[in-house]
mmCIF file of C-alpha atoms in Angstrom:
data_model
loop_
_atom_site.group_PDB
_atom_site.id
_atom_site.type_symbol
_atom_site.label_atom_id
_atom_site.label_comp_id
_atom_site.label_asym_id
_atom_site.label_seq_id
_atom_site.Cartn_x
_atom_site.Cartn_y
_atom_site.Cartn_z
ATOM 1 C CA MET A 1 -11.662 20.120 19.423
ATOM 2 C CA ILE A 2 -10.141 16.706 18.759
ATOM 3 C CA ASP A 3 -7.610 15.864 21.464
ATOM 4 C CA LEU A 4 -5.205 12.965 20.890
ATOM 5 C CA THR A 5 -2.727 14.000 23.570
ATOM 6 C CA GLU A 6 -0.447 11.115 24.652
ATOM 7 C CA LYS A 7 -1.969 8.771 22.068
ATOM 8 C CA ILE A 8 0.472 6.677 20.034
ATOM 9 C CA ALA A 9 -0.361 6.365 16.337
ATOM 10 C CA VAL A 10 1.149 4.194 13.615
ATOM 11 C CA VAL A 11 0.520 5.387 10.058
ATOM 12 C CA THR A 12 1.616 3.081 7.241
ATOM 13 C CA GLY A 13 2.433 4.658 3.919
ATOM 14 C CA GLY A 14 3.099 7.786 5.951
ATOM 15 C CA ALA A 15 5.904 9.235 3.832
ATOM 16 C CA GLN A 16 3.738 11.004 1.284
ATOM 17 C CA GLY A 17 0.254 11.879 0.083
ATOM 18 C CA ILE A 18 -2.697 11.004 2.277
ATOM 19 C CA GLY A 19 -0.520 9.105 4.747
ATOM 20 C CA LYS A 20 1.735 12.100 5.330
ATOM 21 C CA ALA A 21 -1.284 14.365 5.863
ATOM 22 C CA VAL A 22 -2.739 11.854 8.326
ATOM 23 C CA ALA A 23 0.502 11.617 10.298
ATOM 24 C CA GLU A 24 0.833 15.407 10.437
ATOM 25 C CA THR A 25 -2.790 15.899 11.457
ATOM 26 C CA LEU A 26 -2.707 13.310 14.244
ATOM 27 C CA ALA A 27 0.459 14.944 15.583
ATOM 28 C CA ARG A 28 -1.135 18.393 15.521
ATOM 29 C CA GLN A 29 -3.946 16.944 17.626
ATOM 30 C CA GLY A 30 -1.410 15.782 20.196
ATOM 31 C CA ALA A 31 -0.433 12.247 19.190
ATOM 32 C CA ASN A 32 3.070 10.837 19.017
ATOM 33 C CA VAL A 33 3.437 9.296 15.591
ATOM 34 C CA ILE A 34 5.267 6.428 13.924
ATOM 35 C CA VAL A 35 5.700 7.241 10.238
ATOM 36 C CA ALA A 36 5.983 3.795 8.686
ATOM 37 C CA ASP A 37 6.923 3.411 5.043
ATOM 38 C CA LEU A 38 9.035 1.362 2.663
ATOM 39 C CA GLN A 39 10.857 4.582 1.750
ATOM 40 C CA LEU A 40 12.782 5.193 4.969
ATOM 41 C CA GLU A 41 14.523 8.377 3.854
ATOM 42 C CA LYS A 42 11.217 10.083 3.002
ATOM 43 C CA ALA A 43 9.600 8.778 6.179
ATOM 44 C CA THR A 44 12.477 10.140 8.255
ATOM 45 C CA ALA A 45 12.095 13.565 6.680
ATOM 46 C CA VAL A 46 8.373 13.572 7.480
ATOM 47 C CA ALA A 47 9.011 12.488 11.082
ATOM 48 C CA GLU A 48 11.599 15.220 11.583
ATOM 49 C CA GLU A 49 9.243 17.803 10.097
ATOM 50 C CA ILE A 50 6.435 16.683 12.407
ATOM 51 C CA THR A 51 8.643 16.951 15.496
ATOM 52 C CA THR A 52 9.851 20.400 14.461
ATOM 53 C CA ASN A 53 6.379 21.720 13.705
ATOM 54 C CA THR A 54 4.399 20.174 16.569
ATOM 55 C CA GLY A 55 6.864 19.400 19.332
ATOM 56 C CA ASN A 56 5.428 15.908 19.562
ATOM 57 C CA LYS A 57 7.610 12.878 19.126
ATOM 58 C CA ALA A 58 7.674 11.269 15.698
ATOM 59 C CA ILE A 59 9.886 8.450 14.506
ATOM 60 C CA ALA A 60 10.297 6.745 11.147
ATOM 61 C CA ILE A 61 10.278 2.983 10.732
ATOM 62 C CA GLN A 62 10.867 1.145 7.476
ATOM 63 C CA VAL A 63 8.245 -1.460 6.695
ATOM 64 C CA ASP A 64 7.101 -3.676 3.856
ATOM 65 C CA VAL A 65 3.497 -4.229 4.880
ATOM 66 C CA SER A 66 3.110 -7.143 2.474
ATOM 67 C CA ASN A 67 5.646 -9.066 4.584
ATOM 68 C CA ALA A 68 4.319 -10.352 7.901
ATOM 69 C CA GLU A 69 7.735 -10.367 9.587
ATOM 70 C CA SER A 70 8.380 -6.771 8.525
ATOM 71 C CA ALA A 71 4.969 -5.677 9.824
ATOM 72 C CA GLN A 72 5.613 -7.409 13.161
ATOM 73 C CA ALA A 73 9.062 -5.813 13.421
ATOM 74 C CA MET A 74 7.487 -2.389 12.849
ATOM 75 C CA ILE A 75 4.957 -2.888 15.634
ATOM 76 C CA ASP A 76 7.607 -4.324 17.948
ATOM 77 C CA ALA A 77 9.782 -1.253 17.346
ATOM 78 C CA ALA A 78 6.844 1.075 18.003
ATOM 79 C CA ILE A 79 6.034 -0.670 21.289
ATOM 80 C CA ALA A 80 9.706 -0.672 22.307
ATOM 81 C CA GLU A 81 9.747 3.098 21.774
ATOM 82 C CA PHE A 82 6.360 4.044 23.258
ATOM 83 C CA ASP A 83 5.191 0.938 25.164
ATOM 84 C CA ARG A 84 1.821 0.951 23.421
ATOM 85 C CA VAL A 85 -0.029 1.676 20.185
ATOM 86 C CA ASP A 86 -3.446 3.315 20.431
ATOM 87 C CA ILE A 87 -4.138 4.076 16.770
ATOM 88 C CA LEU A 88 -3.269 2.059 13.673
ATOM 89 C CA VAL A 89 -3.938 3.638 10.289
ATOM 90 C CA ASN A 90 -3.590 1.049 7.530
ATOM 91 C CA ASN A 91 -2.949 3.515 4.735
ATOM 92 C CA ALA A 92 -0.180 1.914 2.651
ATOM 93 C CA GLY A 93 -1.425 1.178 -0.850
ATOM 94 C CA ILE A 94 -0.562 1.135 -4.521
ATOM 95 C CA THR A 95 -2.266 0.980 -7.906
ATOM 96 C CA ARG A 96 -1.381 -1.035 -10.977
ATOM 97 C CA ASP A 97 -4.289 -0.120 -13.242
ATOM 98 C CA ASN A 98 -4.940 -2.175 -16.347
ATOM 99 C CA LEU A 99 -7.781 -3.825 -18.216
ATOM 100 C CA ILE A 100 -8.151 -7.387 -16.989
ATOM 101 C CA MET A 101 -7.300 -8.808 -20.411
ATOM 102 C CA ARG A 102 -3.927 -7.079 -20.141
ATOM 103 C CA MET A 103 -3.393 -7.333 -16.393
ATOM 104 C CA SER A 104 -0.599 -9.660 -15.355
ATOM 105 C CA GLU A 105 -0.847 -12.001 -12.406
ATOM 106 C CA ASP A 106 1.955 -10.031 -10.752
ATOM 107 C CA GLU A 107 -0.014 -6.768 -11.130
ATOM 108 C CA PHE A 108 -3.006 -8.348 -9.444
ATOM 109 C CA ASP A 109 -1.060 -10.052 -6.676
ATOM 110 C CA LEU A 110 1.077 -7.014 -5.813
ATOM 111 C CA VAL A 111 -1.946 -4.759 -5.263
ATOM 112 C CA ILE A 112 -3.754 -7.372 -3.173
ATOM 113 C CA ASN A 113 -0.649 -8.140 -1.117
ATOM 114 C CA ILE A 114 0.033 -4.514 -0.220
ATOM 115 C CA ASN A 115 -3.447 -3.025 -0.009
ATOM 116 C CA LEU A 116 -5.328 -5.898 1.612
ATOM 117 C CA LYS A 117 -2.867 -8.388 3.037
ATOM 118 C CA GLY A 118 -0.781 -5.465 4.277
ATOM 119 C CA ALA A 119 -3.660 -4.350 6.474
ATOM 120 C CA PHE A 120 -4.039 -7.918 7.728
ATOM 121 C CA ASN A 121 -0.332 -8.183 8.559
ATOM 122 C CA CYS A 122 -0.176 -4.888 10.451
ATOM 123 C CA THR A 123 -3.435 -5.509 12.290
ATOM 124 C CA LYS A 124 -2.459 -9.024 13.305
ATOM 125 C CA ALA A 125 0.841 -7.666 14.633
ATOM 126 C CA ILE A 126 -0.863 -5.217 17.033
ATOM 127 C CA ILE A 127 -4.241 -6.758 17.837
ATOM 128 C CA ARG A 128 -3.153 -8.833 20.873
ATOM 129 C CA LYS A 129 -1.593 -5.740 22.438
ATOM 130 C CA MET A 130 -4.742 -3.697 21.845
ATOM 131 C CA MET A 131 -6.912 -6.476 23.270
ATOM 132 C CA LYS A 132 -4.782 -6.581 26.420
ATOM 133 C CA GLN A 133 -5.072 -2.790 26.670
ATOM 134 C CA ARG A 134 -8.820 -3.165 26.138
ATOM 135 C CA SER A 135 -8.625 -0.098 23.930
ATOM 136 C CA GLY A 136 -7.489 1.008 20.505
ATOM 137 C CA THR A 137 -8.728 2.127 17.144
ATOM 138 C CA ILE A 138 -7.924 0.803 13.695
ATOM 139 C CA ILE A 139 -8.663 2.852 10.598
ATOM 140 C CA ASN A 140 -8.351 1.279 7.165
ATOM 141 C CA MET A 141 -7.908 3.362 4.037
ATOM 142 C CA ALA A 142 -10.452 2.030 1.571
ATOM 143 C CA SER A 143 -11.675 3.828 -1.564
ATOM 144 C CA VAL A 144 -14.865 4.568 -3.435
ATOM 145 C CA SER A 145 -13.462 2.107 -5.987
ATOM 146 C CA GLY A 146 -14.082 -0.574 -3.394
ATOM 147 C CA VAL A 147 -17.663 0.614 -2.969
ATOM 148 C CA THR A 148 -18.708 0.932 -6.596
ATOM 149 C CA GLY A 149 -15.946 -0.754 -8.628
ATOM 150 C CA GLN A 150 -13.933 0.959 -11.318
ATOM 151 C CA ALA A 151 -13.110 -0.234 -14.834
ATOM 152 C CA GLY A 152 -9.417 -0.898 -15.246
ATOM 153 C CA GLN A 153 -9.027 -1.502 -11.521
ATOM 154 C CA THR A 154 -10.157 -5.071 -10.879
ATOM 155 C CA ASN A 155 -7.092 -5.512 -8.669
ATOM 156 C CA TYR A 156 -7.431 -2.200 -6.784
ATOM 157 C CA SER A 157 -11.227 -2.361 -6.458
ATOM 158 C CA SER A 158 -10.963 -5.936 -5.181
ATOM 159 C CA SER A 159 -8.368 -4.950 -2.597
ATOM 160 C CA LYS A 160 -10.419 -2.020 -1.331
ATOM 161 C CA ALA A 161 -13.710 -3.937 -1.315
ATOM 162 C CA GLY A 162 -11.894 -6.657 0.618
ATOM 163 C CA LEU A 163 -10.653 -4.043 3.058
ATOM 164 C CA ILE A 164 -14.231 -2.930 3.710
ATOM 165 C CA GLY A 165 -15.235 -6.516 4.487
ATOM 166 C CA PHE A 166 -12.136 -6.869 6.652
ATOM 167 C CA THR A 167 -13.137 -3.737 8.555
ATOM 168 C CA LYS A 168 -16.657 -4.935 9.285
ATOM 169 C CA ALA A 169 -15.630 -8.450 10.288
ATOM 170 C CA LEU A 170 -12.837 -7.244 12.553
ATOM 171 C CA ALA A 171 -15.117 -4.660 14.189
ATOM 172 C CA LYS A 172 -17.412 -7.498 15.249
ATOM 173 C CA GLU A 173 -14.488 -9.575 16.533
ATOM 174 C CA VAL A 174 -12.868 -6.982 18.766
ATOM 175 C CA GLY A 175 -15.671 -4.634 19.779
ATOM 176 C CA SER A 176 -16.119 -6.336 23.145
ATOM 177 C CA ARG A 177 -12.519 -5.406 23.976
ATOM 178 C CA GLY A 178 -13.136 -1.702 23.498
ATOM 179 C CA ILE A 179 -11.499 -1.553 20.061
ATOM 180 C CA THR A 180 -13.135 0.323 17.192
ATOM 181 C CA VAL A 181 -12.469 -0.488 13.546
ATOM 182 C CA ASN A 182 -13.563 1.788 10.724
ATOM 183 C CA ALA A 183 -12.682 2.596 7.132
ATOM 184 C CA VAL A 184 -12.329 5.826 5.201
ATOM 185 C CA ALA A 185 -13.156 5.717 1.496
ATOM 186 C CA PRO A 186 -11.754 8.702 -0.424
ATOM 187 C CA GLY A 187 -13.071 9.729 -3.802
ATOM 188 C CA PHE A 188 -11.086 11.886 -6.221
ATOM 189 C CA ILE A 189 -8.313 13.394 -4.086
ATOM 190 C CA GLU A 190 -5.409 15.498 -5.338
ATOM 191 C CA THR A 191 -2.383 13.255 -4.749
ATOM 192 C CA ALA A 192 0.609 11.926 -6.662
ATOM 193 C CA LEU A 193 -1.678 9.119 -7.848
ATOM 194 C CA THR A 194 -4.141 11.533 -9.497
ATOM 195 C CA VAL A 195 -1.917 14.400 -10.653
ATOM 196 C CA ASP A 196 -0.894 12.530 -13.812
ATOM 197 C CA LEU A 197 -4.393 11.451 -14.794
ATOM 198 C CA PRO A 198 -5.398 12.503 -18.313
ATOM 199 C CA GLU A 199 -7.301 15.783 -18.346
ATOM 200 C CA ASP A 200 -10.464 14.145 -19.673
ATOM 201 C CA ILE A 201 -10.470 11.742 -16.718
ATOM 202 C CA LYS A 202 -9.986 14.622 -14.282
ATOM 203 C CA GLU A 203 -12.838 16.548 -15.904
ATOM 204 C CA MET A 204 -15.077 13.478 -15.710
ATOM 205 C CA GLY A 205 -14.242 13.061 -12.018
ATOM 206 C CA ILE A 206 -15.125 16.669 -11.279
ATOM 207 C CA LYS A 207 -18.352 16.369 -13.278
ATOM 208 C CA LEU A 208 -19.414 13.236 -11.388
ATOM 209 C CA THR A 209 -18.679 14.800 -7.994
ATOM 210 C CA PRO A 210 -21.643 16.889 -6.755
ATOM 211 C CA LEU A 211 -19.327 19.344 -4.987
ATOM 212 C CA GLY A 212 -17.644 19.919 -8.350
ATOM 213 C CA LYS A 213 -13.998 19.550 -7.363
ATOM 214 C CA PHE A 214 -11.281 17.150 -6.265
ATOM 215 C CA GLY A 215 -10.782 16.755 -2.535
ATOM 216 C CA GLN A 216 -7.553 17.530 -0.699
ATOM 217 C CA VAL A 217 -5.460 15.147 1.389
ATOM 218 C CA GLN A 218 -6.381 17.224 4.429
ATOM 219 C CA ASP A 219 -10.045 16.344 3.911
ATOM 220 C CA VAL A 220 -9.177 12.675 4.314
ATOM 221 C CA ALA A 221 -6.809 13.319 7.214
ATOM 222 C CA ASN A 222 -9.546 15.196 9.076
ATOM 223 C CA ALA A 223 -11.872 12.198 8.751
ATOM 224 C CA VAL A 224 -9.175 9.861 10.075
ATOM 225 C CA ALA A 225 -8.477 12.174 13.026
ATOM 226 C CA PHE A 226 -12.178 12.193 13.914
ATOM 227 C CA LEU A 227 -12.431 8.396 13.807
ATOM 228 C CA ALA A 228 -9.278 8.147 15.932
ATOM 229 C CA SER A 229 -10.716 10.430 18.601
ATOM 230 C CA ASP A 230 -12.944 9.896 21.627
ATOM 231 C CA GLU A 231 -15.649 11.783 19.736
ATOM 232 C CA ALA A 232 -16.023 8.662 17.569
ATOM 233 C CA SER A 233 -15.843 6.149 20.423
ATOM 234 C CA PHE A 234 -19.304 4.708 19.647
ATOM 235 C CA ILE A 235 -18.669 4.350 15.906
ATOM 236 C CA THR A 236 -17.355 1.036 14.604
ATOM 237 C CA GLY A 237 -17.679 -1.065 11.465
ATOM 238 C CA GLU A 238 -18.456 2.014 9.385
ATOM 239 C CA VAL A 239 -17.169 3.223 6.036
ATOM 240 C CA LEU A 240 -16.883 7.003 5.932
ATOM 241 C CA THR A 241 -16.788 8.201 2.325
ATOM 242 C CA VAL A 242 -14.825 11.399 1.745
ATOM 243 C CA ASP A 243 -15.797 11.924 -1.845
ATOM 244 C CA GLY A 244 -17.747 15.158 -2.321
ATOM 245 C CA GLY A 245 -20.910 13.121 -2.808
ATOM 246 C CA LEU A 246 -19.540 10.937 -5.620
ATOM 247 C CA VAL A 247 -21.154 7.663 -4.559
ATOM 248 C CA MET A 248 -24.210 8.778 -2.604
#
């Protein structure tokens, strides 16, 4: 059984979807959790629910991961509350899908700034502390779109492919300090981002997935919990696809 007792975990984008499932799962495994999100009211509700259901401490912190000062303030607040951070899950992300001929510069920049630079900002804010601890684990939420590319997602695919490169480079930088860095790459997962997809797109996704169905947020959360645990202490620089076999 995965045991994260007394671990301190920061989950960005933790107010809903995959991030919420990750925060809840880490707490069920014993961790105290910082639910970090731009939407403070939703994050607070999630934190209160986690505390009620698990008995572990959970707090909400508002953050704009695309802003370096905001990311640093989030980490500073987490350390002030718990004195350390053991697990950072860079989950915050958005989509602004469009064909490149129609994609605006703002649509491209916004996705890159949140999905990729956001992970940089949050990681930079905590990495010195983890290096002094000589321990820690960072888990970046990539996507199969960053592995294979996806039409209509040059911005999103670029951000997630960049995040995979970021993961591998950082793993080499900090491995000697006892810090692991990995990525999780979900495939078609039932979330708010996929619920409104046209039916033909959903059917295509199911057809392309060997297991013949969409995944659930819990499937992704379970993978994150494993990578955050001591059971994965000798795994670093890896990309774990949670995709029902979509890109094998």
